[in-house]
PDB file of C-alpha atoms in Angstrom:
ATOM      1  CA  MET A  15      44.269  -7.200 -51.809  1.00 68.00           C
ATOM      2  CA  GLU A  16      44.197  -4.518 -54.510  1.00 75.00           C
ATOM      3  CA  GLN A  17      47.298  -3.289 -53.371  1.00 76.00           C
ATOM      4  CA  LEU A  18      48.946  -6.858 -54.252  1.00 82.00           C
ATOM      5  CA  LEU A  19      47.569  -6.652 -57.624  1.00 89.00           C
ATOM      6  CA  LEU A  20      51.069  -5.304 -59.125  1.00 91.00           C
ATOM      7  CA  PRO A  21      53.474  -7.209 -57.064  1.00 90.00           C
ATOM      8  CA  LEU A  22      51.393 -10.474 -58.351  1.00 93.00           C
ATOM      9  CA  LEU A  23      51.413  -9.418 -62.093  1.00 95.00           C
ATOM     10  CA  VAL A  24      55.500  -8.695 -61.930  1.00 95.00           C
ATOM     11  CA  ALA A  25      55.619 -12.090 -59.974  1.00 95.00           C
ATOM     12  CA  LEU A  26      53.505 -14.166 -62.536  1.00 97.00           C
ATOM     13  CA  THR A  27      55.519 -11.955 -65.689  1.00 98.00           C
ATOM     14  CA  SER A  28      59.018 -13.020 -63.993  1.00 97.00           C
ATOM     15  CA  VAL A  29      57.880 -16.620 -63.705  1.00 96.00           C
ATOM     16  CA  GLY A  30      56.854 -16.488 -67.343  1.00 97.00           C
ATOM     17  CA  ALA A  31      60.313 -15.028 -68.269  1.00 96.00           C
ATOM     18  CA  TYR A  32      62.181 -17.825 -66.107  1.00 96.00           C
ATOM     19  CA  ALA A  33      60.184 -20.308 -68.057  1.00 96.00           C
ATOM     20  CA  ALA A  34      60.117 -19.102 -71.623  1.00 97.00           C
ATOM     21  CA  GLY A  35      64.291 -17.975 -71.145  1.00 96.00           C
ATOM     22  CA  THR A  36      65.192 -21.964 -69.919  1.00 95.00           C
ATOM     23  CA  ARG A  37      62.774 -23.549 -72.405  1.00 95.00           C
ATOM     24  CA  VAL A  38      62.199 -21.534 -75.350  1.00 96.00           C
ATOM     25  CA  PHE A  39      66.061 -19.699 -76.120  1.00 95.00           C
ATOM     26  CA  GLY A  40      67.595 -21.768 -73.567  1.00 95.00           C
ATOM     27  CA  LEU A  41      69.593 -19.978 -71.205  1.00 95.00           C
ATOM     28  CA  PRO A  42      71.211 -21.671 -69.055  1.00 94.00           C
ATOM     29  CA  ARG A  43      70.007 -21.846 -65.376  1.00 91.00           C
ATOM     30  CA  HIS A  44      73.188 -21.035 -63.702  1.00 89.00           C
ATOM     31  CA  GLY A  45      73.274 -17.889 -65.122  1.00 92.00           C
ATOM     32  CA  LEU A  46      70.260 -16.367 -63.299  1.00 94.00           C
ATOM     33  CA  ALA A  47      72.365 -16.341 -60.036  1.00 93.00           C
ATOM     34  CA  LEU A  48      74.685 -14.302 -61.626  1.00 92.00           C
ATOM     35  CA  ALA A  49      71.960 -11.709 -63.081  1.00 93.00           C
ATOM     36  CA  VAL A  50      70.756 -11.081 -60.041  1.00 94.00           C
ATOM     37  CA  ARG A  51      74.109 -10.220 -58.835  1.00 93.00           C
ATOM     38  CA  TYR A  52      74.402  -8.056 -61.183  1.00 94.00           C
ATOM     39  CA  THR A  53      71.122  -6.267 -60.815  1.00 95.00           C
ATOM     40  CA  LEU A  54      72.171  -5.864 -57.056  1.00 96.00           C
ATOM     41  CA  ASP A  55      75.286  -4.013 -58.396  1.00 96.00           C
ATOM     42  CA  VAL A  56      73.638  -1.638 -60.746  1.00 97.00           C
ATOM     43  CA  ALA A  57      71.214  -0.611 -57.654  1.00 97.00           C
ATOM     44  CA  GLY A  58      74.021  -0.151 -55.446  1.00 97.00           C
ATOM     45  CA  LEU A  59      75.553   1.768 -58.268  1.00 97.00           C
ATOM     46  CA  THR A  60      72.382   3.798 -58.924  1.00 97.00           C
ATOM     47  CA  VAL A  61      72.421   4.872 -54.851  1.00 97.00           C
ATOM     48  CA  LEU A  62      75.952   5.681 -54.978  1.00 97.00           C
ATOM     49  CA  PHE A  63      75.165   7.923 -58.137  1.00 98.00           C
ATOM     50  CA  LEU A  64      72.201   9.314 -56.465  1.00 97.00           C
ATOM     51  CA  ALA A  65      73.808  10.662 -53.288  1.00 96.00           C
ATOM     52  CA  VAL A  66      76.568  12.042 -55.410  1.00 98.00           C
ATOM     53  CA  ASN A  67      74.080  13.972 -57.757  1.00 97.00           C
ATOM     54  CA  LEU A  68      72.508  14.803 -54.399  1.00 95.00           C
ATOM     55  CA  GLY A  69      75.490  16.321 -52.726  1.00 94.00           C
ATOM     56  CA  LEU A  70      76.806  17.714 -55.870  1.00 96.00           C
ATOM     57  CA  GLY A  71      73.580  19.597 -56.677  1.00 95.00           C
ATOM     58  CA  LEU A  72      73.037  20.765 -52.761  1.00 91.00           C
ATOM     59  CA  ALA A  73      76.657  22.344 -53.189  1.00 92.00           C
ATOM     60  CA  VAL A  74      75.953  24.159 -56.754  1.00 93.00           C
ATOM     61  CA  VAL A  75      72.271  25.331 -55.194  1.00 91.00           C
ATOM     62  CA  LEU A  76      73.748  26.505 -51.822  1.00 88.00           C
ATOM     63  CA  GLY A  77      76.815  28.060 -53.734  1.00 89.00           C
ATOM     64  CA  SER A  78      74.789  29.833 -56.068  1.00 89.00           C
ATOM     65  CA  ARG A  79      72.904  31.630 -53.658  1.00 85.00           C
ATOM     66  CA  ALA A  80      76.027  32.561 -51.224  1.00 85.00           C
ATOM     67  CA  LEU A  81      77.743  34.030 -54.712  1.00 86.00           C
ATOM     68  CA  SER A  82      74.860  35.478 -56.537  1.00 79.00           C
ATOM     69  CA  MET A  83      71.425  37.120 -56.167  1.00 70.00           C
ATOM     70  CA  ARG A  84      69.440  34.434 -57.683  1.00 76.00           C
ATOM     71  CA  PHE A  85      67.797  32.356 -55.441  1.00 82.00           C
ATOM     72  CA  VAL A  86      67.347  28.538 -56.481  1.00 85.00           C
ATOM     73  CA  SER A  87      65.209  26.384 -54.671  1.00 85.00           C
ATOM     74  CA  VAL A  88      66.791  23.233 -52.895  1.00 87.00           C
ATOM     75  CA  TYR A  89      63.483  21.366 -54.073  1.00 86.00           C
ATOM     76  CA  ILE A  90      64.057  21.488 -57.579  1.00 89.00           C
ATOM     77  CA  LEU A  91      66.734  18.333 -56.812  1.00 91.00           C
ATOM     78  CA  ASN A  92      63.308  16.591 -55.473  1.00 89.00           C
ATOM     79  CA  ASP A  93      62.602  15.239 -59.038  1.00 91.00           C
ATOM     80  CA  THR A  94      62.414  11.370 -60.247  1.00 92.00           C
ATOM     81  CA  SER A  95      64.061  12.423 -63.213  1.00 96.00           C
ATOM     82  CA  LEU A  96      67.348  12.512 -61.070  1.00 96.00           C
ATOM     83  CA  ILE A  97      66.589   8.971 -59.761  1.00 95.00           C
ATOM     84  CA  ALA A  98      66.038   7.282 -63.451  1.00 97.00           C
ATOM     85  CA  LEU A  99      69.493   9.246 -64.792  1.00 98.00           C
ATOM     86  CA  SER A 100      71.220   8.129 -61.701  1.00 98.00           C
ATOM     87  CA  ALA A 101      70.052   4.416 -62.628  1.00 98.00           C
ATOM     88  CA  LEU A 102      71.348   5.088 -66.174  1.00 98.00           C
ATOM     89  CA  GLN A 103      74.737   6.002 -65.354  1.00 98.00           C
ATOM     90  CA  ALA A 104      74.693   2.900 -62.827  1.00 97.00           C
ATOM     91  CA  VAL A 105      73.989   0.711 -65.890  1.00 97.00           C
ATOM     92  CA  VAL A 106      76.266   1.868 -68.233  1.00 97.00           C
ATOM     93  CA  VAL A 107      78.980   2.175 -65.520  1.00 96.00           C
ATOM     94  CA  GLY A 108      78.095  -1.230 -64.274  1.00 94.00           C
ATOM     95  CA  SER A 109      78.189  -2.915 -67.945  1.00 94.00           C
ATOM     96  CA  TRP A 110      81.388  -1.291 -68.249  1.00 93.00           C
ATOM     97  CA  TRP A 111      82.783  -2.434 -65.042  1.00 90.00           C
ATOM     98  CA  ARG A 112      81.363  -6.150 -66.143  1.00 88.00           C
ATOM     99  CA  LEU A 113      82.458  -6.144 -69.250  1.00 88.00           C
ATOM    100  CA  SER A 114      85.770  -5.502 -68.380  1.00 86.00           C
ATOM    101  CA  PRO A 115      88.647  -8.353 -69.152  1.00 81.00           C
ATOM    102  CA  GLY A 116      89.268  -8.534 -65.055  1.00 73.00           C
ATOM    103  CA  ALA A 117      85.610  -8.738 -64.113  1.00 69.00           C
ATOM    104  CA  ARG A 118      84.614 -11.254 -67.061  1.00 62.00           C
ATOM    105  CA  GLY A 119      87.369 -13.695 -65.731  1.00 62.00           C
ATOM    106  CA  GLU A 120      85.678 -13.391 -62.371  1.00 64.00           C
ATOM    107  CA  ASP A 121      82.036 -14.126 -64.070  1.00 62.00           C
ATOM    108  CA  VAL A 122      83.307 -17.154 -66.023  1.00 59.00           C
ATOM    109  CA  LYS A 123      84.842 -18.485 -62.902  1.00 65.00           C
ATOM    110  CA  ARG A 124      81.788 -17.954 -61.023  1.00 63.00           C
ATOM    111  CA  ALA A 125      79.561 -19.643 -63.838  1.00 59.00           C
ATOM    112  CA  THR A 126      81.926 -22.482 -63.752  1.00 61.00           C
ATOM    113  CA  ARG A 127      81.724 -23.468 -60.245  1.00 63.00           C
ATOM    114  CA  ALA A 128      77.876 -23.000 -60.485  1.00 57.00           C
ATOM    115  CA  GLN A 129      77.797 -25.478 -63.709  1.00 56.00           C
ATOM    116  CA  LEU A 130      79.921 -28.283 -61.639  1.00 54.00           C
TER     117      LEU A 130
ATOM    118  CA  MET B   8      84.326  -0.263 -52.741  1.00 63.00           C
ATOM    119  CA  PRO B   9      84.578  -3.656 -52.862  1.00 81.00           C
ATOM    120  CA  ARG B  10      81.675  -5.434 -55.090  1.00 84.00           C
ATOM    121  CA  ALA B  11      80.568  -7.092 -52.109  1.00 91.00           C
ATOM    122  CA  LEU B  12      79.415  -4.043 -49.842  1.00 93.00           C
ATOM    123  CA  LEU B  13      77.756  -2.596 -53.115  1.00 93.00           C
ATOM    124  CA  ARG B  14      75.494  -5.808 -53.694  1.00 94.00           C
ATOM    125  CA  ILE B  15      74.624  -5.022 -49.949  1.00 96.00           C
ATOM    126  CA  LEU B  16      73.801  -1.467 -50.526  1.00 96.00           C
ATOM    127  CA  GLY B  17      71.804  -2.667 -54.075  1.00 96.00           C
ATOM    128  CA  GLY B  18      69.928  -5.269 -51.797  1.00 97.00           C
ATOM    129  CA  ALA B  19      69.233  -2.822 -49.081  1.00 97.00           C
ATOM    130  CA  ALA B  20      67.778  -0.181 -51.609  1.00 96.00           C
ATOM    131  CA  LEU B  21      65.661  -2.654 -53.442  1.00 96.00           C
ATOM    132  CA  ALA B  22      64.223  -3.990 -50.007  1.00 97.00           C
ATOM    133  CA  SER B  23      63.764  -0.505 -48.675  1.00 96.00           C
ATOM    134  CA  PHE B  24      61.863   0.358 -52.001  1.00 95.00           C
ATOM    135  CA  LEU B  25      59.341  -2.869 -52.303  1.00 93.00           C
ATOM    136  CA  ILE B  26      58.920  -1.737 -48.160  1.00 94.00           C
ATOM    137  CA  ALA B  27      58.194   1.864 -49.239  1.00 94.00           C
ATOM    138  CA  ALA B  28      56.163   1.281 -52.338  1.00 93.00           C
ATOM    139  CA  PHE B  29      54.002  -1.906 -51.429  1.00 91.00           C
ATOM    140  CA  SER B  30      53.420  -1.285 -47.364  1.00 91.00           C
ATOM    141  CA  PRO B  31      52.130   1.685 -45.012  1.00 91.00           C
ATOM    142  CA  ALA B  32      55.905   1.833 -43.634  1.00 93.00           C
ATOM    143  CA  VAL B  33      56.267   5.188 -45.238  1.00 92.00           C
ATOM    144  CA  SER B  34      52.746   6.964 -43.997  1.00 90.00           C
ATOM    145  CA  LEU B  35      53.556   5.671 -40.460  1.00 90.00           C
ATOM    146  CA  LEU B  36      56.988   7.147 -40.888  1.00 91.00           C
ATOM    147  CA  SER B  37      55.182  10.400 -42.260  1.00 90.00           C
ATOM    148  CA  TYR B  38      52.701  10.437 -38.957  1.00 88.00           C
ATOM    149  CA  LEU B  39      55.383   9.562 -36.609  1.00 89.00           C
ATOM    150  CA  MET B  40      57.486  13.073 -38.151  1.00 89.00           C
ATOM    151  CA  THR B  41      54.260  15.373 -37.771  1.00 89.00           C
ATOM    152  CA  PRO B  42      53.251  17.505 -34.759  1.00 90.00           C
ATOM    153  CA  ALA B  43      49.495  16.084 -33.780  1.00 88.00           C
ATOM    154  CA  ARG B  44      46.751  18.044 -35.414  1.00 87.00           C
ATOM    155  CA  ARG B  45      45.046  20.842 -32.901  1.00 88.00           C
ATOM    156  CA  SER B  46      42.396  23.023 -33.230  1.00 86.00           C
ATOM    157  CA  GLU B  47      42.081  25.910 -30.783  1.00 93.00           C
ATOM    158  CA  PRO B  48      41.569  29.623 -30.977  1.00 96.00           C
ATOM    159  CA  ALA B  49      44.910  31.684 -31.850  1.00 97.00           C
ATOM    160  CA  GLN B  50      45.325  35.614 -32.969  1.00 98.00           C
ATOM    161  CA  ALA B  51      46.181  34.495 -36.265  1.00 98.00           C
ATOM    162  CA  ILE B  52      46.418  31.656 -39.092  1.00 98.00           C
ATOM    163  CA  VAL B  53      49.690  31.730 -41.238  1.00 98.00           C
ATOM    164  CA  VAL B  54      49.794  29.588 -44.358  1.00 97.00           C
ATOM    165  CA  LEU B  55      53.475  28.928 -45.493  1.00 96.00           C
ATOM    166  CA  GLY B  56      54.298  29.292 -49.017  1.00 94.00           C
ATOM    167  CA  GLY B  57      54.560  25.962 -51.156  1.00 90.00           C
ATOM    168  CA  GLY B  58      53.306  24.858 -54.461  1.00 89.00           C
ATOM    169  CA  GLY B  59      53.625  28.529 -56.077  1.00 91.00           C
ATOM    170  CA  VAL B  60      51.105  29.724 -59.182  1.00 92.00           C
ATOM    171  CA  ALA B  61      50.934  27.851 -62.349  1.00 92.00           C
ATOM    172  CA  ALA B  62      51.429  28.729 -65.411  1.00 91.00           C
ATOM    173  CA  SER B  63      47.792  29.349 -66.224  1.00 91.00           C
ATOM    174  CA  GLY B  64      48.040  31.940 -63.210  1.00 90.00           C
ATOM    175  CA  LEU B  65      45.853  29.887 -60.907  1.00 92.00           C
ATOM    176  CA  LEU B  66      47.264  28.505 -57.471  1.00 94.00           C
ATOM    177  CA  THR B  67      48.748  25.158 -57.670  1.00 94.00           C
ATOM    178  CA  ASP B  68      46.587  21.993 -56.068  1.00 93.00           C
ATOM    179  CA  THR B  69      49.196  21.746 -53.352  1.00 91.00           C
ATOM    180  CA  SER B  70      48.505  25.769 -52.831  1.00 94.00           C
ATOM    181  CA  MET B  71      44.965  25.798 -52.975  1.00 95.00           C
ATOM    182  CA  ARG B  72      44.452  23.121 -50.656  1.00 94.00           C
ATOM    183  CA  ALA B  73      46.801  24.770 -47.928  1.00 95.00           C
ATOM    184  CA  THR B  74      44.580  28.124 -48.638  1.00 96.00           C
ATOM    185  CA  MET B  75      41.445  26.430 -48.392  1.00 96.00           C
ATOM    186  CA  GLU B  76      42.589  24.884 -44.997  1.00 95.00           C
ATOM    187  CA  ALA B  77      43.017  28.490 -44.057  1.00 97.00           C
ATOM    188  CA  ILE B  78      39.938  29.849 -44.970  1.00 97.00           C
ATOM    189  CA  VAL B  79      38.052  26.568 -43.041  1.00 96.00           C
ATOM    190  CA  LEU B  80      39.700  27.560 -40.071  1.00 96.00           C
ATOM    191  CA  TYR B  81      38.999  31.070 -40.703  1.00 97.00           C
ATOM    192  CA  ARG B  82      35.075  30.213 -41.130  1.00 96.00           C
ATOM    193  CA  GLN B  83      35.437  28.007 -37.703  1.00 96.00           C
ATOM    194  CA  GLY B  84      36.287  31.261 -35.925  1.00 97.00           C
ATOM    195  CA  LEU B  85      39.469  29.977 -34.822  1.00 97.00           C
ATOM    196  CA  ALA B  86      41.328  33.034 -35.405  1.00 98.00           C
ATOM    197  CA  PRO B  87      40.289  36.705 -36.865  1.00 98.00           C
ATOM    198  CA  LEU B  88      42.820  37.159 -39.107  1.00 98.00           C
ATOM    199  CA  LEU B  89      44.448  35.631 -41.951  1.00 98.00           C
ATOM    200  CA  VAL B  90      48.286  35.695 -43.182  1.00 98.00           C
ATOM    201  CA  LEU B  91      48.865  34.342 -46.389  1.00 98.00           C
ATOM    202  CA  SER B  92      52.752  33.698 -47.315  1.00 97.00           C
ATOM    203  CA  GLY B  93      54.404  32.704 -50.702  1.00 94.00           C
ATOM    204  CA  SER B  94      56.639  33.239 -53.267  1.00 87.00           C
ATOM    205  CA  PRO B  95      56.599  36.503 -55.245  1.00 84.00           C
ATOM    206  CA  GLU B  96      56.720  34.495 -58.577  1.00 82.00           C
ATOM    207  CA  GLY B  97      53.803  34.039 -60.504  1.00 78.00           C
ATOM    208  CA  SER B  98      51.654  35.956 -63.361  1.00 75.00           C
ATOM    209  CA  PRO B  99      49.643  38.259 -62.999  1.00 80.00           C
ATOM    210  CA  HIS B 100      50.439  37.713 -59.361  1.00 85.00           C
ATOM    211  CA  GLY B 101      52.792  36.111 -56.792  1.00 93.00           C
ATOM    212  CA  GLU B 102      51.418  33.130 -54.939  1.00 95.00           C
ATOM    213  CA  ALA B 103      50.660  35.036 -51.613  1.00 96.00           C
ATOM    214  CA  GLU B 104      48.750  37.727 -53.623  1.00 95.00           C
ATOM    215  CA  THR B 105      46.833  35.145 -55.587  1.00 96.00           C
ATOM    216  CA  ARG B 106      45.442  32.985 -52.646  1.00 97.00           C
ATOM    217  CA  ALA B 107      44.307  36.418 -51.321  1.00 97.00           C
ATOM    218  CA  ASP B 108      42.196  37.014 -54.037  1.00 96.00           C
ATOM    219  CA  LEU B 109      40.917  33.412 -53.381  1.00 96.00           C
ATOM    220  CA  ALA B 110      40.159  34.231 -50.142  1.00 97.00           C
ATOM    221  CA  ARG B 111      38.433  37.451 -50.963  1.00 97.00           C
ATOM    222  CA  ALA B 112      36.455  35.296 -53.795  1.00 97.00           C
ATOM    223  CA  CYS B 113      35.186  33.021 -50.379  1.00 97.00           C
ATOM    224  CA  GLY B 114      34.015  35.991 -48.591  1.00 96.00           C
ATOM    225  CA  ILE B 115      37.051  36.627 -46.143  1.00 97.00           C
ATOM    226  CA  PRO B 116      37.002  40.473 -45.578  1.00 97.00           C
ATOM    227  CA  ALA B 117      40.181  42.365 -47.076  1.00 97.00           C
ATOM    228  CA  SER B 118      40.750  43.704 -43.578  1.00 97.00           C
ATOM    229  CA  ALA B 119      40.724  40.348 -42.134  1.00 98.00           C
ATOM    230  CA  ILE B 120      43.820  39.166 -44.797  1.00 98.00           C
ATOM    231  CA  MET B 121      47.407  40.153 -44.830  1.00 98.00           C
ATOM    232  CA  THR B 122      50.119  39.094 -47.435  1.00 97.00           C
ATOM    233  CA  SER B 123      54.162  37.920 -46.929  1.00 95.00           C
ATOM    234  CA  SER B 124      55.437  37.919 -50.189  1.00 93.00           C
ATOM    235  CA  GLN B 125      59.067  38.384 -50.317  1.00 89.00           C
ATOM    236  CA  ALA B 126      60.551  35.151 -48.394  1.00 91.00           C
ATOM    237  CA  ARG B 127      61.977  32.745 -50.337  1.00 88.00           C
ATOM    238  CA  THR B 128      62.385  29.696 -47.586  1.00 91.00           C
ATOM    239  CA  THR B 129      60.577  29.254 -43.955  1.00 94.00           C
ATOM    240  CA  HIS B 130      63.576  30.659 -42.269  1.00 95.00           C
ATOM    241  CA  GLU B 131      62.896  34.281 -43.926  1.00 94.00           C
ATOM    242  CA  GLU B 132      58.823  33.351 -43.863  1.00 96.00           C
ATOM    243  CA  ALA B 133      59.263  33.118 -39.970  1.00 97.00           C
ATOM    244  CA  GLN B 134      61.065  36.222 -39.792  1.00 97.00           C
ATOM    245  CA  GLN B 135      59.161  38.357 -42.187  1.00 97.00           C
ATOM    246  CA  ILE B 136      55.841  37.222 -40.854  1.00 98.00           C
ATOM    247  CA  HIS B 137      57.222  38.207 -37.054  1.00 97.00           C
ATOM    248  CA  THR B 138      57.797  41.588 -38.393  1.00 97.00           C
ATOM    249  CA  LEU B 139      54.543  41.746 -39.994  1.00 96.00           C
ATOM    250  CA  LEU B 140      52.210  40.628 -36.608  1.00 97.00           C
ATOM    251  CA  ALA B 141      54.766  41.988 -33.818  1.00 96.00           C
ATOM    252  CA  PRO B 142      53.336  45.606 -34.076  1.00 96.00           C
ATOM    253  CA  ARG B 143      49.889  43.669 -33.615  1.00 96.00           C
ATOM    254  CA  ASP B 144      51.143  42.386 -30.796  1.00 96.00           C
ATOM    255  CA  ILE B 145      50.250  38.736 -32.086  1.00 97.00           C
ATOM    256  CA  ARG B 146      51.949  35.724 -30.538  1.00 96.00           C
ATOM    257  CA  LYS B 147      49.881  32.952 -30.933  1.00 98.00           C
ATOM    258  CA  ILE B 148      49.173  31.385 -34.764  1.00 98.00           C
ATOM    259  CA  LEU B 149      47.636  28.499 -36.172  1.00 97.00           C
ATOM    260  CA  LEU B 150      50.225  27.291 -38.791  1.00 97.00           C
ATOM    261  CA  VAL B 151      49.024  25.558 -41.831  1.00 96.00           C
ATOM    262  CA  ALA B 152      52.031  23.842 -43.512  1.00 93.00           C
ATOM    263  CA  ASP B 153      52.014  20.595 -45.786  1.00 87.00           C
ATOM    264  CA  THR B 154      52.698  17.214 -43.393  1.00 87.00           C
ATOM    265  CA  PRO B 155      56.291  16.732 -44.033  1.00 88.00           C
ATOM    266  CA  GLY B 156      57.818  20.458 -42.903  1.00 91.00           C
ATOM    267  CA  MET B 157      55.331  21.086 -39.948  1.00 94.00           C
ATOM    268  CA  ALA B 158      57.617  19.910 -37.554  1.00 94.00           C
ATOM    269  CA  ARG B 159      60.753  22.101 -38.894  1.00 96.00           C
ATOM    270  CA  ALA B 160      58.247  25.157 -39.196  1.00 96.00           C
ATOM    271  CA  MET B 161      57.164  24.993 -36.181  1.00 96.00           C
ATOM    272  CA  LYS B 162      60.226  24.550 -34.530  1.00 96.00           C
ATOM    273  CA  VAL B 163      61.771  28.271 -36.698  1.00 97.00           C
ATOM    274  CA  PHE B 164      58.571  29.880 -35.732  1.00 97.00           C
ATOM    275  CA  GLU B 165      58.811  29.035 -32.255  1.00 97.00           C
ATOM    276  CA  ARG B 166      62.564  30.308 -32.529  1.00 96.00           C
ATOM    277  CA  VAL B 167      61.494  33.925 -33.493  1.00 96.00           C
ATOM    278  CA  GLY B 168      58.897  33.809 -30.774  1.00 96.00           C
ATOM    279  CA  PHE B 169      55.550  32.375 -31.671  1.00 97.00           C
ATOM    280  CA  ASP B 170      53.618  30.167 -29.877  1.00 97.00           C
ATOM    281  CA  VAL B 171      52.625  27.676 -32.473  1.00 97.00           C
ATOM    282  CA  VAL B 172      49.488  25.531 -33.069  1.00 97.00           C
ATOM    283  CA  PRO B 173      50.036  23.337 -35.589  1.00 95.00           C
ATOM    284  CA  THR B 174      47.302  22.394 -38.275  1.00 93.00           C
ATOM    285  CA  PRO B 175      49.104  20.195 -40.874  1.00 87.00           C
ATOM    286  CA  TRP B 176      46.838  20.390 -43.981  1.00 77.00           C
ATOM    287  CA  SER B 177      47.605  16.995 -45.724  1.00 73.00           C
ATOM    288  CA  GLU B 178      46.421  13.516 -44.460  1.00 60.00           C
ATOM    289  CA  VAL B 179      48.763  12.578 -41.818  1.00 60.00           C
ATOM    290  CA  LEU B 180      47.861   8.572 -42.015  1.00 66.00           C
ATOM    291  CA  ASP B 181      46.956   7.173 -44.996  1.00 73.00           C
ATOM    292  CA  LEU B 182      47.299   3.451 -44.898  1.00 77.00           C
ATOM    293  CA  ASP B 183      45.627   2.582 -48.052  1.00 78.00           C
ATOM    294  CA  GLY B 184      47.424   4.948 -50.265  1.00 81.00           C
ATOM    295  CA  LEU B 185      49.103   3.906 -54.025  1.00 87.00           C
ATOM    296  CA  PRO B 186      52.449   2.772 -54.197  1.00 90.00           C
ATOM    297  CA  GLU B 187      53.185   5.908 -56.521  1.00 91.00           C
ATOM    298  CA  ASP B 188      52.060   8.266 -53.901  1.00 89.00           C
ATOM    299  CA  ARG B 189      54.088   6.255 -51.275  1.00 91.00           C
ATOM    300  CA  LEU B 190      57.248   7.012 -53.072  1.00 92.00           C
ATOM    301  CA  SER B 191      56.521  10.666 -53.533  1.00 90.00           C
ATOM    302  CA  LEU B 192      55.876  10.934 -49.949  1.00 90.00           C
ATOM    303  CA  LEU B 193      59.316   9.281 -49.430  1.00 92.00           C
ATOM    304  CA  ARG B 194      60.880  11.777 -51.453  1.00 92.00           C
ATOM    305  CA  GLN B 195      59.387  14.424 -49.801  1.00 90.00           C
ATOM    306  CA  LEU B 196      60.094  13.136 -46.543  1.00 92.00           C
ATOM    307  CA  ALA B 197      63.890  12.484 -47.511  1.00 92.00           C
ATOM    308  CA  MET B 198      63.941  16.012 -48.418  1.00 90.00           C
ATOM    309  CA  GLU B 199      62.731  17.342 -45.442  1.00 92.00           C
ATOM    310  CA  LEU B 200      65.589  15.101 -43.156  1.00 92.00           C
ATOM    311  CA  VAL B 201      67.833  17.008 -45.314  1.00 90.00           C
ATOM    312  CA  ALA B 202      66.357  20.347 -44.487  1.00 92.00           C
ATOM    313  CA  ARG B 203      66.112  19.512 -41.096  1.00 94.00           C
ATOM    314  CA  VAL B 204      69.890  18.879 -40.803  1.00 93.00           C
ATOM    315  CA  TYR B 205      70.788  21.922 -42.947  1.00 90.00           C
ATOM    316  CA  TYR B 206      68.435  24.063 -40.631  1.00 94.00           C
ATOM    317  CA  ARG B 207      70.088  22.601 -37.675  1.00 94.00           C
ATOM    318  CA  VAL B 208      73.842  22.969 -38.997  1.00 93.00           C
ATOM    319  CA  ALA B 209      72.793  26.631 -39.879  1.00 91.00           C
ATOM    320  CA  GLY B 210      71.474  27.292 -36.206  1.00 92.00           C
ATOM    321  CA  TYR B 211      67.639  28.204 -37.596  1.00 91.00           C
ATOM    322  CA  VAL B 212      65.897  25.804 -35.022  1.00 86.00           C
TER     323      VAL B 212
END
């Protein structure tokens, strides 16, 4: 039961944010679906950036072992900060993509369809 | 990449995160990836390097737990020799020597302790410890290693000619872990899977 505390907290604050967003700040309900889609985009980009960062890191570590006498441990890549930095890269690139003229038009069309 | 594929990838990643953090799935996966612990007499207890020495000059928690596990096995009379491996880095001594200091402080006679401090990978550890123990005709060893790396370490040591009894030192099935601990274990398992692929490609196992 204790293990469900964290998910329950997040579920409660999410419901609270939804209520505050729609009733206090007047956010449109149909915008939530777009926000969820955008979140999935960013999560997917995070996985891609993490894979590329890890692959490149592995190549650099193994390359430096082969080219120099200095030994670099592969375990240096096993660090939470790399996940956070990959997520940051994903947010920036995802936002850039979303704010580009083509993508913005697509979002407007989706939002209009949802309203209808 | 089409956006739909990106979203499927993102959805799969978020679902995997939730399952990993809030269910015992990772602990079960770790359990399935780890050879069962056995306690039977052998000719030597071999402790693999891992964790190293902290800036304070003391062993890290990880390194100390493995060393203490080996000391307990020695005290139980399962083998007459302790082989302590570890990185040469650290001050005033490297990991292997600091482990040896701890073992002596716990009453293990100096004559029952050997150290190996030049290896940097599990593959090198297997080769150097084989070089160390072959003149004593030691073949059967109790191998003390962390849970995720045990299966690979076992294969590497068997490849150089040892008969290995696995003694993974961390909990192998902890269904009540905290989300943070589970995610940390997931990272270790992911690294271990990469290491297994690398060792297979390199022909070490």
